[in-house]
PDB file of C-alpha atoms and ligand atoms in Angstrom:
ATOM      1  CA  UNK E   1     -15.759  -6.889  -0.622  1.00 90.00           C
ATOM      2  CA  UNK E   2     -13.898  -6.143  -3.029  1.00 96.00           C
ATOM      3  CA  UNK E   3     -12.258  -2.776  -4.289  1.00 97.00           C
ATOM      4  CA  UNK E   4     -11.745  -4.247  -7.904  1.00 98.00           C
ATOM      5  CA  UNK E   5     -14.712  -6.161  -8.983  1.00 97.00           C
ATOM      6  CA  UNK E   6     -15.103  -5.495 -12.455  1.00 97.00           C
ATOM      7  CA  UNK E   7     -11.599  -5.545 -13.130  1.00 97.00           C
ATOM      8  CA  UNK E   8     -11.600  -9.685 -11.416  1.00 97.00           C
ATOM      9  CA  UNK E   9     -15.138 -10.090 -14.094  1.00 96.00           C
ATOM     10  CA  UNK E  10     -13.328  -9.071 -16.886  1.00 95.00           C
ATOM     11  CA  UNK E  11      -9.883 -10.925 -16.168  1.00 96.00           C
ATOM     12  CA  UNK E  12     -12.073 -14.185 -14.887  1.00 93.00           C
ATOM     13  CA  UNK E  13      -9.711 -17.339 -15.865  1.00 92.00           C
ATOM     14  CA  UNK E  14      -5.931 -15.422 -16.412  1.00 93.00           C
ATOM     15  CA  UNK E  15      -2.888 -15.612 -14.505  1.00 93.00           C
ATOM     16  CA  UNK E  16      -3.735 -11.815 -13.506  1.00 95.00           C
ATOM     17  CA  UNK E  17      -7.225 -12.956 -11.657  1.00 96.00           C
ATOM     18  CA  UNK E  18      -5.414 -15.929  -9.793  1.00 95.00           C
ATOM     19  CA  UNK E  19      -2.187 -12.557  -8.612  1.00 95.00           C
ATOM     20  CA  UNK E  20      -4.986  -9.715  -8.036  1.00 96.00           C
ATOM     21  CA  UNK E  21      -7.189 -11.730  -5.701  1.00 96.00           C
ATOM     22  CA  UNK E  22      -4.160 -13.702  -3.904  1.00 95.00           C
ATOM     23  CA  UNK E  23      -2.788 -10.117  -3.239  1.00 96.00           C
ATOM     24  CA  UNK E  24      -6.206  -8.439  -2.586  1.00 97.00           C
ATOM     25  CA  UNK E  25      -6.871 -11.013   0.516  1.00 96.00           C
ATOM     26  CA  UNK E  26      -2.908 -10.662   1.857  1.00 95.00           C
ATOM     27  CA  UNK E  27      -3.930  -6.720   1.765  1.00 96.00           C
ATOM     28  CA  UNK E  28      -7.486  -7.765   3.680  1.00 96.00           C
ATOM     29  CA  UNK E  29      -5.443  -9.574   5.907  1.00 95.00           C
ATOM     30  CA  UNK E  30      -2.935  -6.988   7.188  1.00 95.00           C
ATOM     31  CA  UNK E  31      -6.005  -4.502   7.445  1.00 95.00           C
ATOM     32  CA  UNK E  32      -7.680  -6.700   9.532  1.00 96.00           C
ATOM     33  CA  UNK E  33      -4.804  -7.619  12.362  1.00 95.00           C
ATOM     34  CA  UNK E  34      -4.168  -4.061  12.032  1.00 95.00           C
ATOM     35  CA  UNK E  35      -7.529  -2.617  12.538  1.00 95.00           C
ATOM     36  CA  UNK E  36      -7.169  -5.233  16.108  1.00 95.00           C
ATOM     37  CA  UNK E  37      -4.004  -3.114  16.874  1.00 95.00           C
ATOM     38  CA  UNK E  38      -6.003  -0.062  16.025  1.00 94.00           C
ATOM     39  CA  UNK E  39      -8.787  -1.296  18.371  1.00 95.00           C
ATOM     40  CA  UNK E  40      -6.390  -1.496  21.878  1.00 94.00           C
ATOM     41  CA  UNK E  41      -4.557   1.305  21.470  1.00 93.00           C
ATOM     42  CA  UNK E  42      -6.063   3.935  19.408  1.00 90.00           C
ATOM     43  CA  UNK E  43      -3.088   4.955  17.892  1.00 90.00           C
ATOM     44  CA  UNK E  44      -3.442   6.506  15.057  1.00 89.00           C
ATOM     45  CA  UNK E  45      -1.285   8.808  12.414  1.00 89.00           C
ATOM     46  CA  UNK E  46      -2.067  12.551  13.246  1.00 89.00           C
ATOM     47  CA  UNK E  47      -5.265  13.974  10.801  1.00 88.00           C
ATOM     48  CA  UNK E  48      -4.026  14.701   7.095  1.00 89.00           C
ATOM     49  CA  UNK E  49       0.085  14.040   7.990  1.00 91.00           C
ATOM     50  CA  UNK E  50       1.120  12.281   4.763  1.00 93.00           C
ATOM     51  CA  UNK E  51       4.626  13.021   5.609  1.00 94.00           C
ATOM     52  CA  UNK E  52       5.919   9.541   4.995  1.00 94.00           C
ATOM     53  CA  UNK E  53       5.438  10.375   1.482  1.00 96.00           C
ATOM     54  CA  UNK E  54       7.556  13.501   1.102  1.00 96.00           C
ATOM     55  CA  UNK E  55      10.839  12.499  -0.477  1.00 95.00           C
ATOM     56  CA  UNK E  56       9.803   9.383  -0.857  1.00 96.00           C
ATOM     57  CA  UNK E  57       8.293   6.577  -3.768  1.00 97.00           C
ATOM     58  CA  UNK E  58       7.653   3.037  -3.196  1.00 97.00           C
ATOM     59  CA  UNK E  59       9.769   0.330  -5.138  1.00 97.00           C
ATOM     60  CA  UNK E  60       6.862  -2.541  -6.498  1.00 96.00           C
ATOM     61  CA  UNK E  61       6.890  -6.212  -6.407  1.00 95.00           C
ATOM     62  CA  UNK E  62       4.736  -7.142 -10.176  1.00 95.00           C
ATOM     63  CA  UNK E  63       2.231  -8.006  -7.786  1.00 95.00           C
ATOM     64  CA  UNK E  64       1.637  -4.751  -5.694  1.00 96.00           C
ATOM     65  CA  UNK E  65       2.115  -3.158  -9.469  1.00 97.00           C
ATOM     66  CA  UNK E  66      -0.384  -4.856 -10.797  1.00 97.00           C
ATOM     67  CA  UNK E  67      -3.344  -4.027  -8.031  1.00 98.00           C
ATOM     68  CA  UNK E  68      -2.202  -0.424  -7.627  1.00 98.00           C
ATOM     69  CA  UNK E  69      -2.651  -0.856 -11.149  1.00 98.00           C
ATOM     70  CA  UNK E  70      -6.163  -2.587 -11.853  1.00 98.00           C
ATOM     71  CA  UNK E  71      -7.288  -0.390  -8.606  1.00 98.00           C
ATOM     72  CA  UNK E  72      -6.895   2.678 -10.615  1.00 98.00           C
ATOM     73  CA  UNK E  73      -8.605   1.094 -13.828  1.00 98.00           C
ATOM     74  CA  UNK E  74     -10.929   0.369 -11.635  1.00 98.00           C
ATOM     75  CA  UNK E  75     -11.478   4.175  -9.584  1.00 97.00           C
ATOM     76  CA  UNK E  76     -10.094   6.025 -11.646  1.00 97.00           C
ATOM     77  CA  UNK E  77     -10.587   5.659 -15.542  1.00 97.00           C
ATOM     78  CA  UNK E  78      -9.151   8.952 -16.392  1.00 97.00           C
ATOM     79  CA  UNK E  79      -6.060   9.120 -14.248  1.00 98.00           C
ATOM     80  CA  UNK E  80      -5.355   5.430 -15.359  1.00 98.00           C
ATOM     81  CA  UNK E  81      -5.511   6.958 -19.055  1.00 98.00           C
ATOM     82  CA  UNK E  82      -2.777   9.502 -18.323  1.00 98.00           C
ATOM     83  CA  UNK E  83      -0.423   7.054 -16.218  1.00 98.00           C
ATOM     84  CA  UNK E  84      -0.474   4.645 -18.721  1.00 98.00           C
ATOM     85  CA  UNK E  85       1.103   7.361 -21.511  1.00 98.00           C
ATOM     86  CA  UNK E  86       3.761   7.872 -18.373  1.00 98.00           C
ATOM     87  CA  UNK E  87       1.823  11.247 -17.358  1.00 98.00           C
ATOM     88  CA  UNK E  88       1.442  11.696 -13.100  1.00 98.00           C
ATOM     89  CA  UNK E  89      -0.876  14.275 -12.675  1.00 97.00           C
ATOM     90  CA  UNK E  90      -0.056  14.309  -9.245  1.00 97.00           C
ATOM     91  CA  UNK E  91       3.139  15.024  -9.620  1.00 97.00           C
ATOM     92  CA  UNK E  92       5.095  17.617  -7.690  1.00 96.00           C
ATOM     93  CA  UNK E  93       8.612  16.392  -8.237  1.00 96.00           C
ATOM     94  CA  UNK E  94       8.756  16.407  -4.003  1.00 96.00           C
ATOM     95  CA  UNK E  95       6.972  13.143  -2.909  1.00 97.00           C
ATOM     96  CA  UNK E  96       5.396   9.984  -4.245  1.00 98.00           C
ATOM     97  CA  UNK E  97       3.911  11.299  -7.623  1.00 98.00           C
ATOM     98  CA  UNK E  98       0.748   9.786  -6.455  1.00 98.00           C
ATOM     99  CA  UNK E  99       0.383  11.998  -3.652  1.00 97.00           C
ATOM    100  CA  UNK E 100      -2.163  14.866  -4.304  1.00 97.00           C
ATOM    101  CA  UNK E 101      -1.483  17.569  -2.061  1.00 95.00           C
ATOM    102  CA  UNK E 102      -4.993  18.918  -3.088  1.00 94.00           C
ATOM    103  CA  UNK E 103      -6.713  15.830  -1.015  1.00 93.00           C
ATOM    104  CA  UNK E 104      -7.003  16.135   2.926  1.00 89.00           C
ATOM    105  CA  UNK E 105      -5.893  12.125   2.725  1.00 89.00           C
ATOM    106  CA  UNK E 106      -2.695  12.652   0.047  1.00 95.00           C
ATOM    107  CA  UNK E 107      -2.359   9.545  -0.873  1.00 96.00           C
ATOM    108  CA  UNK E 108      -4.143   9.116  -4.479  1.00 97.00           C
ATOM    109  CA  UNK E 109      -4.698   5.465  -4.318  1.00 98.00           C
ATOM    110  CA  UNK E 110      -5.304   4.398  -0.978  1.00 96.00           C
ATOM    111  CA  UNK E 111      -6.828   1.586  -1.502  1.00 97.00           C
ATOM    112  CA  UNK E 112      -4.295  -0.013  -4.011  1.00 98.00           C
ATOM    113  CA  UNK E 113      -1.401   1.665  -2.029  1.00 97.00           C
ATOM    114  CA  UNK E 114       1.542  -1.389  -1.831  1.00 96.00           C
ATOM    115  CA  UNK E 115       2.808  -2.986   1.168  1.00 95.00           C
ATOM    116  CA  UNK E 116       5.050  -0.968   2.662  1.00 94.00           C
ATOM    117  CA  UNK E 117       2.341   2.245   2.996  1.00 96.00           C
ATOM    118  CA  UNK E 118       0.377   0.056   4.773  1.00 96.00           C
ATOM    119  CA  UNK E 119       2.800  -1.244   6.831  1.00 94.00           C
ATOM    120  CA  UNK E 120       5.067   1.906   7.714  1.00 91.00           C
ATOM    121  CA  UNK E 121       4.246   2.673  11.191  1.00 87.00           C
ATOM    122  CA  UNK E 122       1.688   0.490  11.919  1.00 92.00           C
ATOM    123  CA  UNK E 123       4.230  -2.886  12.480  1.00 95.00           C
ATOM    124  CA  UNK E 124       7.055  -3.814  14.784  1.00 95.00           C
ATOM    125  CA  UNK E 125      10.099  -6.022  14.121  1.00 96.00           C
ATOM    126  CA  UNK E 126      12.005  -8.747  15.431  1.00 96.00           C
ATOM    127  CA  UNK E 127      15.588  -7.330  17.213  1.00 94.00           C
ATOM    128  CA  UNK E 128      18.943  -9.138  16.839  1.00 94.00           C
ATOM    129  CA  UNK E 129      17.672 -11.176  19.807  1.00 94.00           C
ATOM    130  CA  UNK E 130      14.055 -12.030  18.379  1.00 95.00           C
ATOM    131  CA  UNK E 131      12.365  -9.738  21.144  1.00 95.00           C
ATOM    132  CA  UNK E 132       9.292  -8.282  19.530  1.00 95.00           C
ATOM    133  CA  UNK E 133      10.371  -4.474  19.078  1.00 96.00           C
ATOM    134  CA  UNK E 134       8.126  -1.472  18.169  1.00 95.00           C
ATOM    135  CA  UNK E 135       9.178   1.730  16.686  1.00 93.00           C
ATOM    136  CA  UNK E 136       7.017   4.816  16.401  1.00 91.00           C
ATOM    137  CA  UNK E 137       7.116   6.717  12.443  1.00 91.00           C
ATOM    138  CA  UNK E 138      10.296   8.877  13.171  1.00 91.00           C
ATOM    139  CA  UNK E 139       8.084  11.752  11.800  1.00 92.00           C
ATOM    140  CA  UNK E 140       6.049  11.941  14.775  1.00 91.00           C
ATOM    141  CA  UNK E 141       6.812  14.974  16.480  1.00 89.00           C
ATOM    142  CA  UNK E 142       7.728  14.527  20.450  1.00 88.00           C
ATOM    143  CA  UNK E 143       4.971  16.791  21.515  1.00 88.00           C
ATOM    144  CA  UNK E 144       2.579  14.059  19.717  1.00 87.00           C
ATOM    145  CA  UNK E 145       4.543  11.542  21.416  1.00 86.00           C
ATOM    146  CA  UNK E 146       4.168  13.164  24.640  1.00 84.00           C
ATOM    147  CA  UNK E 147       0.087  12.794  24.688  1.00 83.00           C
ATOM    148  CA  UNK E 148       0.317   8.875  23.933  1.00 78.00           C
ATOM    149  CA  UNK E 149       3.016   9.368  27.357  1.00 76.00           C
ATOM    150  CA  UNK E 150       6.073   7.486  25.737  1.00 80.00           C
ATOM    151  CA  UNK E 151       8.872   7.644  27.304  1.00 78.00           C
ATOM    152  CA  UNK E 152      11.139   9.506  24.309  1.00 82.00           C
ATOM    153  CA  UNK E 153      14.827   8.917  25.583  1.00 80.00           C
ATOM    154  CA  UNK E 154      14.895   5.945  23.310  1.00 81.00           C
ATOM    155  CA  UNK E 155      12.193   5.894  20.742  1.00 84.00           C
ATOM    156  CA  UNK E 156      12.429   1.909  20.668  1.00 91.00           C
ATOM    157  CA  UNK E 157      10.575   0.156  22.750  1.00 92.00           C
ATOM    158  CA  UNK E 158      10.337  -3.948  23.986  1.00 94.00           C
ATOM    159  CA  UNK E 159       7.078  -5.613  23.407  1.00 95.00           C
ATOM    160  CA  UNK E 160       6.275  -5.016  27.756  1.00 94.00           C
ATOM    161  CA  UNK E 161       7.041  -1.011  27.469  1.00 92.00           C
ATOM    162  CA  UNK E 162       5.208  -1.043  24.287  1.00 93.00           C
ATOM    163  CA  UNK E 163       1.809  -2.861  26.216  1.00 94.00           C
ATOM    164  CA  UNK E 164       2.391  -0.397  29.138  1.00 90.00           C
ATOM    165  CA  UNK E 165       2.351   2.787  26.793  1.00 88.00           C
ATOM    166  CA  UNK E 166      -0.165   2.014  24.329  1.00 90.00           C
ATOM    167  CA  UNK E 167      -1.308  -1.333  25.168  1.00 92.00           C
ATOM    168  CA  UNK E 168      -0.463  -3.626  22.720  1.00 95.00           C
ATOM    169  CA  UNK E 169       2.429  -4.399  19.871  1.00 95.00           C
ATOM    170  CA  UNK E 170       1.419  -3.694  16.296  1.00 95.00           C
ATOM    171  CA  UNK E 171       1.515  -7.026  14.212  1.00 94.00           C
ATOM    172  CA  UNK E 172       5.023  -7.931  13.280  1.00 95.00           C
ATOM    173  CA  UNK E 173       5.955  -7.060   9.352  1.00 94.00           C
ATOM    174  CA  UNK E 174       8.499 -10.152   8.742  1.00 93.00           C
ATOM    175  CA  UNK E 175       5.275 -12.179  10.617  1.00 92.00           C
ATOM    176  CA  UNK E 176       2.450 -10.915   8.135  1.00 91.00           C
ATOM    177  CA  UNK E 177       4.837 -11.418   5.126  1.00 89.00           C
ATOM    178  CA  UNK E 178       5.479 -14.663   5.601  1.00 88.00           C
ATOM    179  CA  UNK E 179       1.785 -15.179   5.410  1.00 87.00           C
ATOM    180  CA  UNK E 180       1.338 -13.364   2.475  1.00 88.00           C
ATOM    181  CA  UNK E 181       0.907 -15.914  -0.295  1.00 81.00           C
ATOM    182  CA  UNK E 182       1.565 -13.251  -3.150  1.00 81.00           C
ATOM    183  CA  UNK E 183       4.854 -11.501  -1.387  1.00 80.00           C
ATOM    184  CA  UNK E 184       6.038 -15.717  -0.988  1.00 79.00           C
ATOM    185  CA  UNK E 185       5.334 -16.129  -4.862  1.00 83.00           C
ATOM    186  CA  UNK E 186       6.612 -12.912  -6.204  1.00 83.00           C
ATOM    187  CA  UNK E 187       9.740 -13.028  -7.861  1.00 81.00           C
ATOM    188  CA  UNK E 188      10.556 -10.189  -5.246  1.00 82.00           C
ATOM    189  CA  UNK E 189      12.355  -8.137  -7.958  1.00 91.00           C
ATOM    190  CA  UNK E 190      11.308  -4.455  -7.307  1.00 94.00           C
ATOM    191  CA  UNK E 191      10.943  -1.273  -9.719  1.00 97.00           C
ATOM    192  CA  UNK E 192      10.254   2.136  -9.157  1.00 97.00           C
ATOM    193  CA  UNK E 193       7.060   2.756  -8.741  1.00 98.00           C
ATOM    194  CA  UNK E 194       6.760   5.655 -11.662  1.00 97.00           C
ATOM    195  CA  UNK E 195       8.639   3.002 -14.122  1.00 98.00           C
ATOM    196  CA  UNK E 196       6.276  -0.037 -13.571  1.00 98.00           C
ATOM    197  CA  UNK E 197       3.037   1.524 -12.933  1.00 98.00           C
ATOM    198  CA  UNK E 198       2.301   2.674 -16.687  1.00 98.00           C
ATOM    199  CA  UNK E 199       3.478  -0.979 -18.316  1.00 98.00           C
ATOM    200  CA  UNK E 200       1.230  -2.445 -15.921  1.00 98.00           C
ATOM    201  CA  UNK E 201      -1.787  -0.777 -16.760  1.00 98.00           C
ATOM    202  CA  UNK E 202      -1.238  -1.355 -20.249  1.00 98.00           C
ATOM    203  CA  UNK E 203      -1.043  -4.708 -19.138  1.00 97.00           C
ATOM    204  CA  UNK E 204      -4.045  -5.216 -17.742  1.00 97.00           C
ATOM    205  CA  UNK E 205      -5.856  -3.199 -20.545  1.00 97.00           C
ATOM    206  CA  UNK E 206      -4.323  -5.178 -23.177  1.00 96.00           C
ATOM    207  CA  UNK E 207      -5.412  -8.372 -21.816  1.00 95.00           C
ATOM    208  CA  UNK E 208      -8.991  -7.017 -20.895  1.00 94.00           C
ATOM    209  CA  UNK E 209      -9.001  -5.688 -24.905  1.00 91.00           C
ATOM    210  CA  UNK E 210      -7.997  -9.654 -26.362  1.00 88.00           C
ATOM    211  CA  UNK E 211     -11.037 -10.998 -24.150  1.00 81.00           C
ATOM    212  CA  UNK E 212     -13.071  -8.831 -26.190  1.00 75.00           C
ATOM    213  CA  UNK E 213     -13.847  -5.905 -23.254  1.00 65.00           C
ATOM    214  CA  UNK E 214     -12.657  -3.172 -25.309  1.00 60.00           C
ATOM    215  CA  UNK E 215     -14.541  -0.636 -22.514  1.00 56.00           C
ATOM    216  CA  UNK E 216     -14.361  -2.100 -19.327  1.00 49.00           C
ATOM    217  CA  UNK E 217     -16.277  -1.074 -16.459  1.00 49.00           C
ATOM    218  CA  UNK E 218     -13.676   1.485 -14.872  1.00 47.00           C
ATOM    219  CA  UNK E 219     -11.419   1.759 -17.277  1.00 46.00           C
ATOM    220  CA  UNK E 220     -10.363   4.577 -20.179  1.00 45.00           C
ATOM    221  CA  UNK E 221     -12.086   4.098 -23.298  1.00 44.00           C
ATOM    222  CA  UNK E 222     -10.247   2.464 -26.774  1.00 44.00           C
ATOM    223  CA  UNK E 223      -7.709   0.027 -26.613  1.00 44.00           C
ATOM    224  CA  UNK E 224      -4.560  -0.327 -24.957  1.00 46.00           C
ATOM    225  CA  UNK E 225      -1.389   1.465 -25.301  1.00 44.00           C
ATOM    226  CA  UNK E 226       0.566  -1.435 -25.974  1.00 43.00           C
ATOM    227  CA  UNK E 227       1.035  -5.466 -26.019  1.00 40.00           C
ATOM    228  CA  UNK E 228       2.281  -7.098 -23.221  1.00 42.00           C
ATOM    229  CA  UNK E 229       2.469 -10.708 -22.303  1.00 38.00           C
ATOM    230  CA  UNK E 230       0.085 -12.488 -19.598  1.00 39.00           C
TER     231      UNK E 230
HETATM  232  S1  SF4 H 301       1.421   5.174  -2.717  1.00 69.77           S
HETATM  233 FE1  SF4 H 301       0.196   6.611  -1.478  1.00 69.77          FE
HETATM  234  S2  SF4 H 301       0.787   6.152   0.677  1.00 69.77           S
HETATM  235 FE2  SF4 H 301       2.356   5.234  -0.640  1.00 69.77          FE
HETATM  236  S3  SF4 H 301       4.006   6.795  -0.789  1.00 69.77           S
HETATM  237 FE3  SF4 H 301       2.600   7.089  -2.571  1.00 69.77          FE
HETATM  238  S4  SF4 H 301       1.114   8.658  -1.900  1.00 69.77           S
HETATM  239 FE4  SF4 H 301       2.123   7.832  -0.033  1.00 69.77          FE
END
């Protein structure tokens, strides 16, 4: 199902539709061979950690832009409203500026967080020698470490110590981007995430606004902030 409908309704027939639904299945996708991964081994971030967001804010592809973006038209009319005149009202000036330290899950837009939140920690790699290689988030602490009983001398692990430990491999990032039909299109170009977020929501409420939705479902009343092209 999807976490944007009336966004797709209202953009039914533009280039956007054809980018927000090729990049809404490669995100279904990765959830899915993740939630397998999930499945066999249980292992999953401590409760409330969000400390892969401290000191930290994503760069965007247009495309991951662009979902984050129609995801918070979508959820969140009001905070859309204020990102689009450049305002974060998450903002702490210490970690993503759409981390809200107020929530118990941080991150403000889960479910149009980009690619690399949902890969970080949850996908393994390809060494110099193509051996399937998993890494655990460097922010979990050893004594979490200890009660998955990983062996912490190295912290890297082959794809056999990785089965013995936790019992299987996450999916491989290079593997599950190579299948993503919106990260192969995208120009690949990336932008601060603070710097493309607000043009893109204008974007998207521009385009809504000349198809004659002046109030879409999920989205800030009156019309856009500004013009941009399709
Ligand atoms: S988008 Fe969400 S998950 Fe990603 S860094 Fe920002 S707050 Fe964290």
């Amino acid at each position: 199902m999807s976490e944007i409908p009336h966004i797709l309704e209202k953009l039914e027939g533009t280039l956007l539709y054809d980018t927000l639904t090729a990049i809404e299945k490669d995100y279904q996708n990765i959830y899915e061979v993740q939630k397998i991964w999930y499945e066999k081994t249980n292992f999953l971030c401590p409760d409330g950690c969000g400390k892969c967001c401290a000191g930290f804010e994503p760069d965007l592809m247009d495309s991951e832009a662009l979902y984050m973006a129609a995801w918070i038209i979508e959820n969140q009319p009001f905070i859309a409203e204020q990102i689009a005149k450049k305002i974060f009202p998450f903002d702490n000036g210490k970690t993503c500026p759409l981390y809200n330290v107020n929530s118990k899950y941080h991150c403000s837009v889960y479910g149009g967080r980009p690619m690399i939140c949902r890969l970080f920690g949850a996908s393994s790699f390809f060494d110099k020698e193509h051996n399937k290689t998993w890494r655990p988030c460097k922010h979990l602490s050893d004594e979490f470490l200890k009660t998955v009983h990983l062996n912490l001398e190295h912290k890297t692990y082959s794809e056999n110590e990785t089965i013995s430990y936790i019992g299987a491999v996450p999916p491989v990032m290079s593997d599950l981007l190579e299948s993503s039909a919106s990260f192969l299109t995208d120009s690949k170009k990336t932008v601060l995430l603070r710097e493309i977020l607000p043009d893109m929501i204008n974007k998207i409420l521009w385009i809504i606004h000349m198809n004659g939705n002046d109030n879409p479902n999920g989205s800030p009343n009156g019309a856009p902030n500004s013009p941009m092209a399709a």
